[in-house]
Amino acid sequence: DVKVTQSSRYLVKRTGEKVFLECVQDMDHENMFWYRQDPGLGLRLIYFSYDVKMKEKGDIPEGYSVSREKKERFSLILESASTNQTSMYLCASSLEWLGLAGSVTDTQYFGPGTRLTVL
Amino acid sequence: AQKITQTQPGMFVQEKEAVTLDCTYDTSDQSYGLFWYKQPSSGEMIFLIYQGSYDEQNATEGRYSLNFQKARKSANLVISASQLGDSAMYFCAMRESTNAGKSTFGDGTTLTVKP
């Protein structure tokens, strides 16, 4: 079974703090993703990574950065947390992107989520 | 335009009955994948079922089946013999070839199973 873990289930930070959200997967997946989920807005992609040291912006990258130094670990960084970054953050991984969608290898497996509150 | 549309914000079903959750999608790609996920109140997104655009047969996984109608661009999830544990939010998602592998998610449908 694929296992995706996130460093914290709940996190409370203060405005202006630097925040690290860690995600680790144990299935040697090539692709990793960070989403945020807000009521009424669904899931929105922040960043994703096809491979080590590679990253691509998603739909809402502003205010965030990422790091992928090892294949199994993908970190989301809030350089200076703001109250509008209070949200549920979900990490996901998938086996590989074959360059052609329509393969079951595209299936994303999610971690349990981190509920971040910025005061 | 919304790429994934789930028109039912909330649904109720009696335990042991079947229920259909609607999903329509919009893409001009020939090659794409469609996914359904379940999110219980605990927050974790659980993968349920996958359908590839070239798959001729509807996907099935246990009590879950996907009613794929390509011409109508619909990918409805059917849950047979509903159980109380099926109460959750359900998301439809699509991954397209031309969108650099990014997935698009619908807004979700909250399913409540009544005893």
GROMACS .gro file of C-alpha atoms in nm, chain A:
model
  119
    1ASP     CA    1   0.000   0.000   0.000
    2VAL     CA    2   0.114   0.351  -0.076
    3LYS     CA    3   0.184   0.555   0.230
    4VAL     CA    4   0.206   0.931   0.226
    5THR     CA    5   0.275   1.098   0.557
    6GLN     CA    6   0.269   1.462   0.659
    7SER     CA    7   0.468   1.600   0.947
    8SER     CA    8   0.175   1.746   1.141
    9ARG     CA    9  -0.202   1.703   1.148
   10TYR     CA   10  -0.256   2.039   1.316
   11LEU     CA   11  -0.029   2.342   1.325
   12VAL     CA   12  -0.075   2.688   1.472
   13LYS     CA   13   0.165   2.966   1.370
   14ARG     CA   14   0.188   3.340   1.403
   15THR     CA   15   0.181   3.593   1.121
   16GLY     CA   16   0.527   3.646   0.975
   17GLU     CA   17   0.669   3.311   1.087
   18LYS     CA   18   0.844   3.082   0.843
   19VAL     CA   19   0.652   2.757   0.820
   20PHE     CA   20   0.768   2.421   0.689
   21LEU     CA   21   0.522   2.149   0.594
   22GLU     CA   22   0.688   1.817   0.526
   23CYS     CA   23   0.558   1.530   0.315
   24VAL     CA   24   0.714   1.187   0.276
   25GLN     CA   25   0.608   0.898   0.052
   26ASP     CA   26   0.744   0.548   0.072
   27MET     CA   27   0.658   0.409  -0.272
   28ASP     CA   28   0.935   0.555  -0.487
   29HIS     CA   29   0.689   0.780  -0.667
   30GLU     CA   30   0.827   1.027  -0.918
   31ASN     CA   31   0.560   1.294  -0.879
   32MET     CA   32   0.463   1.486  -0.570
   33PHE     CA   33   0.205   1.761  -0.521
   34TRP     CA   34   0.093   2.020  -0.268
   35TYR     CA   35  -0.268   2.138  -0.258
   36ARG     CA   36  -0.466   2.360  -0.032
   37GLN     CA   37  -0.832   2.297   0.037
   38ASP     CA   38  -1.072   2.568   0.142
   39PRO     CA   39  -1.451   2.555   0.187
   40GLY     CA   40  -1.624   2.656  -0.132
   41LEU     CA   41  -1.299   2.664  -0.331
   42GLY     CA   42  -1.222   2.294  -0.351
   43LEU     CA   43  -0.865   2.170  -0.400
   44ARG     CA   44  -0.619   2.407  -0.557
   45LEU     CA   45  -0.272   2.307  -0.671
   46ILE     CA   46   0.012   2.510  -0.520
   47TYR     CA   47   0.323   2.336  -0.658
   48PHE     CA   48   0.421   2.001  -0.797
   49SER     CA   49   0.741   1.816  -0.874
   50TYR     CA   50   0.818   1.557  -1.140
   51ASP     CA   51   1.156   1.464  -1.005
   52VAL     CA   52   1.421   1.549  -0.750
   53LYS     CA   53   1.514   1.917  -0.759
   54MET     CA   54   1.244   1.985  -1.017
   55LYS     CA   55   0.938   2.194  -0.942
   56GLU     CA   56   0.652   2.347  -1.133
   57LYS     CA   57   0.410   2.617  -1.025
   58GLY     CA   58   0.052   2.519  -0.983
   59ASP     CA   59  -0.247   2.748  -0.987
   60ILE     CA   60  -0.175   2.944  -0.666
   61PRO     CA   61   0.201   2.952  -0.598
   62GLU     CA   62   0.215   3.306  -0.458
   63GLY     CA   63   0.343   3.315  -0.101
   64TYR     CA   64   0.478   2.960  -0.117
   65SER     CA   65   0.795   2.784  -0.219
   66VAL     CA   66   0.891   2.416  -0.228
   67SER     CA   67   1.194   2.196  -0.194
   68ARG     CA   68   1.259   1.845  -0.317
   69GLU     CA   69   1.611   1.738  -0.232
   70LYS     CA   70   1.526   1.368  -0.207
   71LYS     CA   71   1.281   1.166  -0.409
   72GLU     CA   72   1.068   1.067  -0.113
   73ARG     CA   73   1.037   1.411   0.047
   74PHE     CA   74   0.857   1.724  -0.073
   75SER     CA   75   0.847   2.029   0.150
   76LEU     CA   76   0.616   2.326   0.130
   77ILE     CA   77   0.751   2.651   0.272
   78LEU     CA   78   0.558   2.958   0.376
   79GLU     CA   79   0.830   3.222   0.388
   80SER     CA   80   0.624   3.465   0.593
   81ALA     CA   81   0.292   3.319   0.701
   82SER     CA   82  -0.019   3.530   0.665
   83THR     CA   83  -0.372   3.480   0.797
   84ASN     CA   84  -0.504   3.412   0.446
   85GLN     CA   85  -0.285   3.103   0.438
   86THR     CA   86  -0.495   2.942   0.710
   87SER     CA   87  -0.615   2.629   0.535
   88MET     CA   88  -0.600   2.253   0.504
   89TYR     CA   89  -0.285   2.147   0.316
   90LEU     CA   90  -0.281   1.816   0.135
   91CYS     CA   91   0.023   1.642  -0.008
   92ALA     CA   92  -0.006   1.376  -0.277
   93SER     CA   93   0.220   1.155  -0.485
   94SER     CA   94   0.181   0.955  -0.804
   95LEU     CA   95   0.392   0.695  -0.976
   96GLU     CA   96   0.502   0.876  -1.287
   97TRP     CA   97   0.390   1.115  -1.552
   98LEU     CA   98   0.420   0.935  -1.881
   99GLY     CA   99   0.354   1.249  -2.079
  100LEU     CA  100   0.023   1.112  -2.188
  101ALA     CA  101  -0.271   1.112  -1.955
  102GLY     CA  102  -0.509   0.822  -1.936
  103SER     CA  103  -0.291   0.587  -1.742
  104VAL     CA  104  -0.369   0.447  -1.403
  105THR     CA  105  -0.017   0.549  -1.303
  106ASP     CA  106  -0.155   0.902  -1.285
  107THR     CA  107  -0.347   0.810  -0.971
  108GLN     CA  108  -0.257   1.043  -0.687
  109TYR     CA  109  -0.233   0.914  -0.331
  110PHE     CA  110  -0.286   1.164  -0.056
  111GLY     CA  111  -0.151   1.216   0.292
  112PRO     CA  112  -0.376   1.281   0.592
  113GLY     CA  113  -0.353   1.659   0.557
  114THR     CA  114  -0.222   1.939   0.777
  115ARG     CA  115  -0.469   2.187   0.916
  116LEU     CA  116  -0.272   2.511   0.946
  117THR     CA  117  -0.397   2.808   1.142
  118VAL     CA  118  -0.211   3.138   1.114
  119LEU     CA  119  -0.295   3.384   1.391
   0.00000   0.00000   0.00000
